[in-house]
Tab-separated table of C-alpha atoms in Angstrom:
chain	number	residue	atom	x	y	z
B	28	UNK	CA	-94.154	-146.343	111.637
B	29	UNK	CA	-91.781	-147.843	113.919
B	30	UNK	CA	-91.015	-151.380	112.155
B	31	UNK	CA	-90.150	-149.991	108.677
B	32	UNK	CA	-87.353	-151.969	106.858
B	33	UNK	CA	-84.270	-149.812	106.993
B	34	UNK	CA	-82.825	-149.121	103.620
B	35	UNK	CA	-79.298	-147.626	102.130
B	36	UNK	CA	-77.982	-146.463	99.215
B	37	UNK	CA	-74.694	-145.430	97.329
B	38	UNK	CA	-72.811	-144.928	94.009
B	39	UNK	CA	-69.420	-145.693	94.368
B	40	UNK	CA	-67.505	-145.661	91.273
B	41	UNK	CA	-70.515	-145.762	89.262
B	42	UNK	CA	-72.728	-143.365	86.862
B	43	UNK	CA	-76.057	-143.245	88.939
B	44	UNK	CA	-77.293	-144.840	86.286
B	45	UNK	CA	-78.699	-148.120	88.835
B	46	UNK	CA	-80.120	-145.361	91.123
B	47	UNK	CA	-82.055	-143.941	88.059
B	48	UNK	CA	-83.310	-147.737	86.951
B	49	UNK	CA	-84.280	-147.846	90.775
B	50	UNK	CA	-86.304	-144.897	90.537
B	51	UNK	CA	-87.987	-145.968	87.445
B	52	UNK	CA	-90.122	-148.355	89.801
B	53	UNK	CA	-92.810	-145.011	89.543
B	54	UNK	CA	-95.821	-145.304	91.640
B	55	UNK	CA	-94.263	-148.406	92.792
B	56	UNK	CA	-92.024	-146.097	95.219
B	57	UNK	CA	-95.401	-145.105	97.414
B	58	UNK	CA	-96.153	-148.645	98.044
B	59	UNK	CA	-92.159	-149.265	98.608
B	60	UNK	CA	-92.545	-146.149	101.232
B	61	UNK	CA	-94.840	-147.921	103.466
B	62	UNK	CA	-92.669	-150.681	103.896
B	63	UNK	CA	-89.242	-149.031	103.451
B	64	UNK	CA	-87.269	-145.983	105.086
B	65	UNK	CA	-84.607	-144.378	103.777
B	66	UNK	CA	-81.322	-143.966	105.662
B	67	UNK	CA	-77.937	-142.793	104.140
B	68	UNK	CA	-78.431	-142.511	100.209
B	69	UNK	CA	-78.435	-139.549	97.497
B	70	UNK	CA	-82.222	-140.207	98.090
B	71	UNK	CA	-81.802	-138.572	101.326
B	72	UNK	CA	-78.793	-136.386	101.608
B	73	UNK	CA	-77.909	-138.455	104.823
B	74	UNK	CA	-74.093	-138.483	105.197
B	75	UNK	CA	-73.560	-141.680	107.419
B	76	UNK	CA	-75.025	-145.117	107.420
B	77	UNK	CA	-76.871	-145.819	110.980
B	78	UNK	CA	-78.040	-149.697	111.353
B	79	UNK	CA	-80.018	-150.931	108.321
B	80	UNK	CA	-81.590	-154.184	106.585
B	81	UNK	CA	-80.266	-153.431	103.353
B	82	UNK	CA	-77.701	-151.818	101.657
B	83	UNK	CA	-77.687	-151.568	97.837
B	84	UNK	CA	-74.328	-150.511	96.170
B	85	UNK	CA	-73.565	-149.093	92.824
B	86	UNK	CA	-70.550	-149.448	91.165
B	87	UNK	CA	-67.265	-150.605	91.829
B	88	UNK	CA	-64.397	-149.314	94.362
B	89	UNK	CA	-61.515	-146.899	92.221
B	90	UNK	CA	-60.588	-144.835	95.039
B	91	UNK	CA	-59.458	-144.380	98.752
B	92	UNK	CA	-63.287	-143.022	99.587
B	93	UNK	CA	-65.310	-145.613	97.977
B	94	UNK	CA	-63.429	-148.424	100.081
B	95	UNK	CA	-64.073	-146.515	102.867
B	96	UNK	CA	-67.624	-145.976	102.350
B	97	UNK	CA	-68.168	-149.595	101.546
B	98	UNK	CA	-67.104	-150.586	104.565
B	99	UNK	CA	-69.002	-148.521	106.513
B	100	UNK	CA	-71.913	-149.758	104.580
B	101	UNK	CA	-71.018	-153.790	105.335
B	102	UNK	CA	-70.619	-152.762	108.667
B	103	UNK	CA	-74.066	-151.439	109.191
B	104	UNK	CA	-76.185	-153.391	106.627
B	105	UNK	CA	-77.407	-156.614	107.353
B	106	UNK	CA	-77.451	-157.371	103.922
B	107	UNK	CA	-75.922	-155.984	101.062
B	108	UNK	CA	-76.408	-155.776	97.662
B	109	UNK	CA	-73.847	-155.300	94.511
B	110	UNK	CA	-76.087	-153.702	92.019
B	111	UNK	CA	-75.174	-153.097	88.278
B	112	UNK	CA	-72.195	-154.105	86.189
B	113	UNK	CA	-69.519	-151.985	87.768
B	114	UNK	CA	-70.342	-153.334	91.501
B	115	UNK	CA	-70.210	-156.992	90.131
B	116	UNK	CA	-66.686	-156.953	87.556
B	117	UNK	CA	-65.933	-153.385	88.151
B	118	UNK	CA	-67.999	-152.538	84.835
B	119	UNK	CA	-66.889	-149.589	82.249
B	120	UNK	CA	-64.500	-147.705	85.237
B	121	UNK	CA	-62.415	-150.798	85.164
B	122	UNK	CA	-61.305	-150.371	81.708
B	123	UNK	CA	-59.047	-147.934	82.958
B	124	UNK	CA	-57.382	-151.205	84.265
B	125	UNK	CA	-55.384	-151.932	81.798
B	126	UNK	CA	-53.861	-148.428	81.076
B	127	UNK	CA	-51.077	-147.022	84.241
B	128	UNK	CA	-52.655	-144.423	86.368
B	129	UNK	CA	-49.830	-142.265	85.620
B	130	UNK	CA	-50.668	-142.303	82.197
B	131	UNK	CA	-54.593	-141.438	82.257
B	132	UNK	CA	-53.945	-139.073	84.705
B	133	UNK	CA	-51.460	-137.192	82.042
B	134	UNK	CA	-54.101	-137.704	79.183
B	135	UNK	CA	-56.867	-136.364	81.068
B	136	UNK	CA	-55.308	-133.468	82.920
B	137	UNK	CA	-51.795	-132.787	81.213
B	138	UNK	CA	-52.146	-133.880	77.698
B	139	UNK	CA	-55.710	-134.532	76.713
B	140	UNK	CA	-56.750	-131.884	74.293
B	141	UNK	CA	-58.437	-128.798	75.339
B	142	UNK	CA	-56.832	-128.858	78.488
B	143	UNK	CA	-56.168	-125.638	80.314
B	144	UNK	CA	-53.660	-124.813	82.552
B	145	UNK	CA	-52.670	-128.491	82.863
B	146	UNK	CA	-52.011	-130.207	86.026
B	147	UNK	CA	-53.297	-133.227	87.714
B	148	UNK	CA	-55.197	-132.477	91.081
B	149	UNK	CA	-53.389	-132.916	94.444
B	150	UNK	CA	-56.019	-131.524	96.339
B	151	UNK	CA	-55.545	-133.260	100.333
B	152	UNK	CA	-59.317	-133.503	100.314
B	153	UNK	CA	-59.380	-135.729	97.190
B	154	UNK	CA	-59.845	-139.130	97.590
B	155	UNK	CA	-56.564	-141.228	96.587
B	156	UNK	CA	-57.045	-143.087	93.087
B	157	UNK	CA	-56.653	-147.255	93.487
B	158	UNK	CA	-53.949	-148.383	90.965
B	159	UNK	CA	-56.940	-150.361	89.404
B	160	UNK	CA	-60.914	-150.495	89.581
B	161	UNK	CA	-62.260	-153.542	91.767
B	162	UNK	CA	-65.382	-154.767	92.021
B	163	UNK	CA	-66.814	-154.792	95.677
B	164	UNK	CA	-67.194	-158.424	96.087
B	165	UNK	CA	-63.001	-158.530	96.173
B	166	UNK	CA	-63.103	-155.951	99.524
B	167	UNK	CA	-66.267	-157.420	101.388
B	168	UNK	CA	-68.816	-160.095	101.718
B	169	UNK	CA	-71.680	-159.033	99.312
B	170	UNK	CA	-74.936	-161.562	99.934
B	171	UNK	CA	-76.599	-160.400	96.807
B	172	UNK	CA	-75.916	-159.223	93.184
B	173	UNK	CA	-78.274	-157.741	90.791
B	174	UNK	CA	-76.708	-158.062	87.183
B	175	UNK	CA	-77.643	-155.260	84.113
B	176	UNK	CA	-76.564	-152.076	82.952
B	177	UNK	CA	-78.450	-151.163	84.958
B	178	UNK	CA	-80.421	-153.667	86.485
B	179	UNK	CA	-83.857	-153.121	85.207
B	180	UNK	CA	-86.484	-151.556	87.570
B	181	UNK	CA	-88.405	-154.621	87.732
B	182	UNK	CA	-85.280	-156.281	88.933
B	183	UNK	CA	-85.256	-153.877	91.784
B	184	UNK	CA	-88.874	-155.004	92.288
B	185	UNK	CA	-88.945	-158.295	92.181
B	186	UNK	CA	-85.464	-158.364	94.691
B	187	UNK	CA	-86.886	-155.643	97.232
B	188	UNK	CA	-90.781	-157.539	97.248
B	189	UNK	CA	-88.505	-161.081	97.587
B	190	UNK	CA	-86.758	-159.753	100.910
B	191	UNK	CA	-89.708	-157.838	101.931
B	192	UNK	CA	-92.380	-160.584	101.749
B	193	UNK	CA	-90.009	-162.982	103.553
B	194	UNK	CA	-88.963	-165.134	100.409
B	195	UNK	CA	-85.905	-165.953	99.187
B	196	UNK	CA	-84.713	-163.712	96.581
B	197	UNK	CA	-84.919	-165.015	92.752
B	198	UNK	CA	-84.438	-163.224	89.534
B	199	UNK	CA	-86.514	-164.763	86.853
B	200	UNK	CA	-84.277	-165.382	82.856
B	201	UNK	CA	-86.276	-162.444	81.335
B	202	UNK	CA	-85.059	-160.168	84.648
B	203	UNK	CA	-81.036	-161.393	84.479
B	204	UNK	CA	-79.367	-159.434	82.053
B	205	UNK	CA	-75.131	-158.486	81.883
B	206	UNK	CA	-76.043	-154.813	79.499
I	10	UNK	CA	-84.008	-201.921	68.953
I	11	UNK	CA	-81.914	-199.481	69.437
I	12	UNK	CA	-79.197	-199.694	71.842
I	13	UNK	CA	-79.608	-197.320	74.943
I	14	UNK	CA	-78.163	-195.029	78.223
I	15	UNK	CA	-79.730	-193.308	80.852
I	16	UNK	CA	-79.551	-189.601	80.593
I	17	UNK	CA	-81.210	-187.731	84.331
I	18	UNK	CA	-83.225	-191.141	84.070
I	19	UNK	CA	-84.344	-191.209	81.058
I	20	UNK	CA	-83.369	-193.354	78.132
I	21	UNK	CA	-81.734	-192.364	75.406
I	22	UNK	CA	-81.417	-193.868	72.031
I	23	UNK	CA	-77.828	-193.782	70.181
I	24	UNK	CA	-75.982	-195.783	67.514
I	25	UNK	CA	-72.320	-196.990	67.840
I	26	UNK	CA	-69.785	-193.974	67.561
I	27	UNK	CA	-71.955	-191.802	68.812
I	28	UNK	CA	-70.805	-189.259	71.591
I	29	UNK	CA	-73.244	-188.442	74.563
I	30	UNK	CA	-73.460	-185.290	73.403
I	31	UNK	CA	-74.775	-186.111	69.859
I	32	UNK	CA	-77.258	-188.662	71.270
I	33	UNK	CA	-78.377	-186.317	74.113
I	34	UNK	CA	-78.967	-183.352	71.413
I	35	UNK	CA	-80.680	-185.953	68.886
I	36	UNK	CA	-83.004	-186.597	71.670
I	37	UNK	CA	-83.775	-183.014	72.186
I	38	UNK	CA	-81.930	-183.339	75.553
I	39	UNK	CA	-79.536	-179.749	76.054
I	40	UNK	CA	-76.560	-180.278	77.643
I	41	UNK	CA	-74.558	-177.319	78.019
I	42	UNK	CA	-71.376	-176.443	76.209
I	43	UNK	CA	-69.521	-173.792	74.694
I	44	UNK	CA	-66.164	-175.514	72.828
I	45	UNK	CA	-69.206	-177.920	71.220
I	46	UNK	CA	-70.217	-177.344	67.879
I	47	UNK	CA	-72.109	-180.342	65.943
I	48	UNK	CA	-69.985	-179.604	62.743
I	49	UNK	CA	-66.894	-180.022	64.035
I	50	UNK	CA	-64.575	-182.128	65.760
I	51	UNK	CA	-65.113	-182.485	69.498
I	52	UNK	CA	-62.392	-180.924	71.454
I	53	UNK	CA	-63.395	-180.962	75.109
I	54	UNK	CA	-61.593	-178.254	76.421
I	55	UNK	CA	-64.511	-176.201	77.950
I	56	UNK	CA	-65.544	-178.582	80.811
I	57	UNK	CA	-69.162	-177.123	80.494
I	58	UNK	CA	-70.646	-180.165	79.141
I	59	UNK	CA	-69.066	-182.097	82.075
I	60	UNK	CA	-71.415	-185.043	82.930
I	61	UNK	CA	-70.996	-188.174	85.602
I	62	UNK	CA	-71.199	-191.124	83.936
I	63	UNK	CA	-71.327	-194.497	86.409
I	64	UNK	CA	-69.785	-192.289	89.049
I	65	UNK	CA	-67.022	-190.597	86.865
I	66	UNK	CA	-66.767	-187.533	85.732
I	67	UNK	CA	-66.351	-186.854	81.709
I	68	UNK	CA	-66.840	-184.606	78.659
I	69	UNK	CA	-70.296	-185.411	77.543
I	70	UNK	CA	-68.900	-183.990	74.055
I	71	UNK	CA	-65.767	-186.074	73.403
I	72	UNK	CA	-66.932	-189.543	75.686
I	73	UNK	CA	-68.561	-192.389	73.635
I	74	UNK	CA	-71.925	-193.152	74.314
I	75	UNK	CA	-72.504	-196.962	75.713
I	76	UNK	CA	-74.968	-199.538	75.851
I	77	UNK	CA	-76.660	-199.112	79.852
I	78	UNK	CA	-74.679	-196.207	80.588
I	79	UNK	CA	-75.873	-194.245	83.902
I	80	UNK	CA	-75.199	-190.139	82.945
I	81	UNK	CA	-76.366	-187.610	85.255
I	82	UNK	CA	-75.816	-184.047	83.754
I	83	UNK	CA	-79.182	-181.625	85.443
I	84	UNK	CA	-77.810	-182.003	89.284
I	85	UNK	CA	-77.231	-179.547	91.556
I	86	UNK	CA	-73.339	-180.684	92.534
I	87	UNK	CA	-72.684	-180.356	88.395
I	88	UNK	CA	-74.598	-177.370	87.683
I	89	UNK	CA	-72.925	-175.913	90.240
I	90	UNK	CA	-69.405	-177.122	88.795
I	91	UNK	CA	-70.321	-175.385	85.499
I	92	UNK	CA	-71.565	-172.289	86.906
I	93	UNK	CA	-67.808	-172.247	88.432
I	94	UNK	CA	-66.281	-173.162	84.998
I	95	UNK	CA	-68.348	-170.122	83.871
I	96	UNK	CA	-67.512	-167.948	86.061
I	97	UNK	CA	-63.535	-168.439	85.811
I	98	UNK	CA	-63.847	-167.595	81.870
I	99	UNK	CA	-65.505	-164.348	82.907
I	100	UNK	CA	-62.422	-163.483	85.453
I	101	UNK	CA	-59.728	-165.098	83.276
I	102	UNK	CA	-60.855	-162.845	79.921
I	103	UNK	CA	-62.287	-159.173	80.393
I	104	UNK	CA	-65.960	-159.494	79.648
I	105	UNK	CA	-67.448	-156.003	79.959
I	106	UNK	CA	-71.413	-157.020	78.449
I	107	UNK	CA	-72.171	-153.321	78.164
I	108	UNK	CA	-69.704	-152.425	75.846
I	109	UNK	CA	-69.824	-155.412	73.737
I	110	UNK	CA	-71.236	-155.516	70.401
I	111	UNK	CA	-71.572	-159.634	70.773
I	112	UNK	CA	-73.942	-158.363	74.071
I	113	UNK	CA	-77.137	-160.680	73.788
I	114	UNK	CA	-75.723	-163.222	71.249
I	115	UNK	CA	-72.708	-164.560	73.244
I	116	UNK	CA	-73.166	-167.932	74.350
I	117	UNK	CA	-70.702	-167.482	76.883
I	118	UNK	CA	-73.303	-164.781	77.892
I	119	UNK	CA	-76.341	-167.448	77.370
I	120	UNK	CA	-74.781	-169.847	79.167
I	121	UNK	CA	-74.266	-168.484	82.114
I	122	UNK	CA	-78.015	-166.450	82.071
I	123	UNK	CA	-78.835	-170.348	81.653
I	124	UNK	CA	-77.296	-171.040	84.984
I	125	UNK	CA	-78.376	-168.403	86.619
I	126	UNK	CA	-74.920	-167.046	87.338
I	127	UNK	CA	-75.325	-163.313	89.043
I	128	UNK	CA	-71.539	-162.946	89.818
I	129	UNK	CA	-68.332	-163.921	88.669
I	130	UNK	CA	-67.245	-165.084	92.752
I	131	UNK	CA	-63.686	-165.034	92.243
I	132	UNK	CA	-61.229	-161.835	91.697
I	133	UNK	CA	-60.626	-160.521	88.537
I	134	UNK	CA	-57.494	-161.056	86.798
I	135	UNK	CA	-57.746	-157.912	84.566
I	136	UNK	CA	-55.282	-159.654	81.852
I	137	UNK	CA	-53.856	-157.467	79.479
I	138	UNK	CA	-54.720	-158.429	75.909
I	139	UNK	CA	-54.458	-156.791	73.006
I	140	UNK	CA	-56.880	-156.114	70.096
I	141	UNK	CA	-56.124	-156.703	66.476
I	142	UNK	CA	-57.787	-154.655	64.057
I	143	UNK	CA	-55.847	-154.431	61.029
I	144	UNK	CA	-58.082	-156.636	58.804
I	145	UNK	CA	-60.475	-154.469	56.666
I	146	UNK	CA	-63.672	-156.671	57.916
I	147	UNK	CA	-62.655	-159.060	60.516
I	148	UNK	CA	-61.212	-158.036	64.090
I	149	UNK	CA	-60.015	-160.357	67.079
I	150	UNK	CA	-60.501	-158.449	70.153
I	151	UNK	CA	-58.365	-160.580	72.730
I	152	UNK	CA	-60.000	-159.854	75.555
I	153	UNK	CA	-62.944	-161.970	75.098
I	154	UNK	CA	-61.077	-165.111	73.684
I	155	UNK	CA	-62.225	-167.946	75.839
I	156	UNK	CA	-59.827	-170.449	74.035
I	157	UNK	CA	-62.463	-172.584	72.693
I	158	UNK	CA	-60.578	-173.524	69.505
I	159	UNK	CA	-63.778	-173.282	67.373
I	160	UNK	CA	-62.393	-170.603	65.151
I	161	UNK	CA	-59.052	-173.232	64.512
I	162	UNK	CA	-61.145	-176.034	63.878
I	163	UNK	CA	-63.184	-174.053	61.489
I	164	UNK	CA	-60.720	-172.560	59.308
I	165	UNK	CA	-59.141	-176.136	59.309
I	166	UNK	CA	-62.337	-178.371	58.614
I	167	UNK	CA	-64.567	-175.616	57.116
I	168	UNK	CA	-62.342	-173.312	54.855
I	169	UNK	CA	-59.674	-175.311	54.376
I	170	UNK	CA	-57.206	-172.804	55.553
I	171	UNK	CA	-55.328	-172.664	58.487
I	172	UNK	CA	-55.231	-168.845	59.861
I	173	UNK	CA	-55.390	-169.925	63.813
I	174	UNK	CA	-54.084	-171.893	66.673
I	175	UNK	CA	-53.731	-171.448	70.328
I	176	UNK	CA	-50.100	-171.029	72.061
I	177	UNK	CA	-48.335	-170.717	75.014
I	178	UNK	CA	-49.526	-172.907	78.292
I	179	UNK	CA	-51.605	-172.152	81.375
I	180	UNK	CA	-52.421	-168.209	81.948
I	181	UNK	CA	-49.900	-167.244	79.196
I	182	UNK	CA	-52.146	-169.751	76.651
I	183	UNK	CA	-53.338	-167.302	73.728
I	184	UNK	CA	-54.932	-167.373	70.041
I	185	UNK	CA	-52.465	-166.909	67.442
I	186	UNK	CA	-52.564	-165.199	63.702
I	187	UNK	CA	-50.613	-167.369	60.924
I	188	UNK	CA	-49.249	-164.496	59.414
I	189	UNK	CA	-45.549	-163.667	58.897
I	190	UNK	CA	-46.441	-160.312	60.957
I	191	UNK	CA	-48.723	-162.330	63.547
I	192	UNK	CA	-51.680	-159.916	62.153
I	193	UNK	CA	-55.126	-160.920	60.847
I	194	UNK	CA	-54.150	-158.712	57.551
I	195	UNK	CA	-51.529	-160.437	56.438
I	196	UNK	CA	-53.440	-163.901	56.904
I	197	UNK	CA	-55.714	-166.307	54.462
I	198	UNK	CA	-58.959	-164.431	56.592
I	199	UNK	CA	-62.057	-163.874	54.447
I	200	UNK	CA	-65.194	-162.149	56.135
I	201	UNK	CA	-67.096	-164.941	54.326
I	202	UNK	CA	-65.343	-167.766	56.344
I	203	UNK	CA	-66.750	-169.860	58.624
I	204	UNK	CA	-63.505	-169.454	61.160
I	205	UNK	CA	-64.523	-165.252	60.743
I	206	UNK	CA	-68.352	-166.363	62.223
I	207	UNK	CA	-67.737	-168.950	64.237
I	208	UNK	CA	-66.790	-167.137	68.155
I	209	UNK	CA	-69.069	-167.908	70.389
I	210	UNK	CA	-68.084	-165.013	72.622
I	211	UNK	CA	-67.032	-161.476	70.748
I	212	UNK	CA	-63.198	-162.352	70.352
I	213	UNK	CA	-63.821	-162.405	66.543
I	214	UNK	CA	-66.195	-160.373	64.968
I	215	UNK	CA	-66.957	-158.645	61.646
I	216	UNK	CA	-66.771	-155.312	61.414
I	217	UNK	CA	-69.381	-153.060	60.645
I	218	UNK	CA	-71.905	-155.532	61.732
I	219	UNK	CA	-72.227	-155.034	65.601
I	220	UNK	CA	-75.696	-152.816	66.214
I	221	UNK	CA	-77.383	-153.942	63.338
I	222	UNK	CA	-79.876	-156.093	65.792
I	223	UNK	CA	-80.558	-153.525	68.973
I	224	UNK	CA	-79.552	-154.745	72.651
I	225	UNK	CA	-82.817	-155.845	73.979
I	226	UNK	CA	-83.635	-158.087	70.488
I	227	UNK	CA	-80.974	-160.092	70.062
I	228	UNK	CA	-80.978	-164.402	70.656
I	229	UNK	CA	-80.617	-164.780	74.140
I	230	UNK	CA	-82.419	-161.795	75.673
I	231	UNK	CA	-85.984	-163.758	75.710
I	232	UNK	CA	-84.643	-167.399	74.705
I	233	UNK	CA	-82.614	-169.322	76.597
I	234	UNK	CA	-79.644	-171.414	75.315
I	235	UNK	CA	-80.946	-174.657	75.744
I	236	UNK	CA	-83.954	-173.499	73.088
I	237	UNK	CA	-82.039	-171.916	70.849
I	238	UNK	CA	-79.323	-174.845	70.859
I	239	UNK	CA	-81.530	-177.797	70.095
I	240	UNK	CA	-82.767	-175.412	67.654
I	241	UNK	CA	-79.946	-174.851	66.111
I	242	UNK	CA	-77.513	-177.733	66.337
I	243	UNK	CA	-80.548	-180.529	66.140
I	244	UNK	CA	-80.354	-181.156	62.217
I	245	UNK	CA	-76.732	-180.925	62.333
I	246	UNK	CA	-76.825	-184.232	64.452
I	247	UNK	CA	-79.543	-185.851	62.760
């Protein structure tokens, strides 16, 4: 089917948690396949975003690779979505905020206990750690946000029918939740 | 007959001394707020119950009601005001719902599922603020203070005690202990006081307490604020 509505996928700094809530839809995915394909997302395995409708991101940006990828993704997406707590305030990640890198880096890889033979990863092919968590609405323009921890599946539902039927999207009170 | 205003269009009864607030709620008209509550004195900090009244803007909590008054409060332009407001607490504090025990009984929380508020639009200020936990039963976690005032005006007019205030000015403003050490441990606090019960958001909670009601059953997952305040606050006005 040539006309299918392009979608993408990511977790940035996030637990996969949304992309599980998403998946809870069930059966509801066959009837979402006739309408939707899949581009880049863990769904797929693709590595790079080509040009698609929408773009749903989880979690927030904590490191050198997540900016980049969330660019790419505003680039190519028409429309794109900030899905969960961590993409809308930065979420659990960010309360690393309001310790110094320097110092979770020691506890977790230097001084935490249990450690074995300590030191903190310099790897080149690591991504660079952001001094603090952000949520993605402070590095692009986001059009949509779907609050929860996760967002419930019907909230992916009733969002993705919405934008698929033509209407304008609306989350219901029993569908808006911040946990 | 009673003397009346026009709330939206509507009349609305009130008797002199009456705020708009109290003659709005004693109609069973919600008007959102979150520094309001019935039992105390108004303080009008909060902006949330922001109203236009004959083409000014006001605190519908702290401005006298008056005879042929025009109030709009349920338009777009001031809904949209107060989603602002709402969102600027969120960014000013660190409110992180999923690891809150207050999670589904925070009006800050029911407010802003009230106005539909999916974002918090402007950048996070990530303030650091400490916790204070040294109390056996009560704990202030900083963090979620919005500054309200309710816990100062209850231990003042409720318990007759005087354990809080706010200091400083601007983004330095904070709640303070009075305590020779500045902690909650050293203060007059009770778990049984009405200052210890009174947050609307989870800055002060009792400990010990937080998961007795599961996520998912608590007041504002399935009824909104509005409800639940009218509910709530109606008799107190009565």
């Amino acid at each position: 089917m040539a006309n299918k509505i392009r979608v993408a996928t990511t977790s940035l700094a996030g637990c996969f948690g949304c992309h599980m809530s998403f998946l809870d839809i069930d059966e509801r995915m066959l009837q979402l396949a006739e309408a939707v394909e899949f581009d880049r997302s863990p769904i797929t395995d693709i590595e790079h975003c080509t040009n698609c409708d929408i773009g749903l991101i989880e979690g927030g940006v904590c490191n050198s690779e997540n900016v980049h990828v969330l660019r790419e993704f505003r680039k190519n997406c028409k429309t794109l979505v900030a899905v969960g707590a961590c993409a809308i305030n930065g979420g659990l990640p960010a309360m690393r905020n309001f310790i110094p890198l320097e110092e979770c880096l020691t506890e977790a890889y230097l001084d935490g206990i249990g450690v074995e033979n300590p030191q903190i990863p310099s790897d080149p092919e690591l991504p660079l750690l952001l001094d603090k968590v952000r949520p993605i609405h402070e590095i692009v323009k986001i059009d949509y946000f779907l609050p929860g921890c996760p967002p419930s599946a019907d909230v992916f539902w009733k969002f993705l029918t919405d934008l698929l039927e033509g209407r304008e999207p609306s989350l219901p009170y029993e569908l808006v939740h911040y946990d | 007959m009673s003397k009346t205003f026009t709330l939206d269009g509507k009349p609305i009864p009130f008797e002199d001394g009456q705020t708009i607030m109290q003659a709005a709620t004693a109609a069973g008209v919600y008007i959102p707020h979150l520094c309001h509550h019935p039992e105390f004195t108004p303080h009008g900090s909060c902006k949330l119950c922001n109203v236009n009244v004959n083409g000014r803007n006001c605190s519908a909590c702290t401005f006298p009601a008056t005879e042929g008054q025009d109030v709009l409060s349920e338009t777009t332009e001031i809904n949209q005001d107060r989603q602002k407001i709402t969102q600027m607490l969120f960014v000013e504090g660190n409110h992180f719902c999923p690891s809150c025990e207050k999670s589904g009984n925070c009006q800050l929380q029911g407010v802003a599922y009230h106005l539909n508020m999916l974002d918090n639009h402007f950048p996070h200020f990530y303030a650091e603020r400490k916790m204070d936990a040294s109390h056996p039963d009560v704990m202030i976690d900083h963090n979620r203070c919005i500054f309200c005032t309710l816990c100062v005006r209850a231990s003042q007019q409720a318990d007759s005690k005087d354990v809080f205030a706010i200091s400083g000015r601007g983004i330095n403003k904070h709640l303070i202990v009075n305590s020779e050490s500045g902690q909650l441990k050293d203060s007059d606090i009770d778990a049984g006081d009405r200052a210890a019960h009174i947050c609307p958001t989870g800055a002060i909670l009792i400990k010990r307490t937080g998961y007795t009601v599961p996520i998912g059953q608590r007041i504002y997952d399935h009824k909104q604020i509005d409800q639940v305040s009218l509910e709530t606050e109606h008799e107190s006005h009565g």
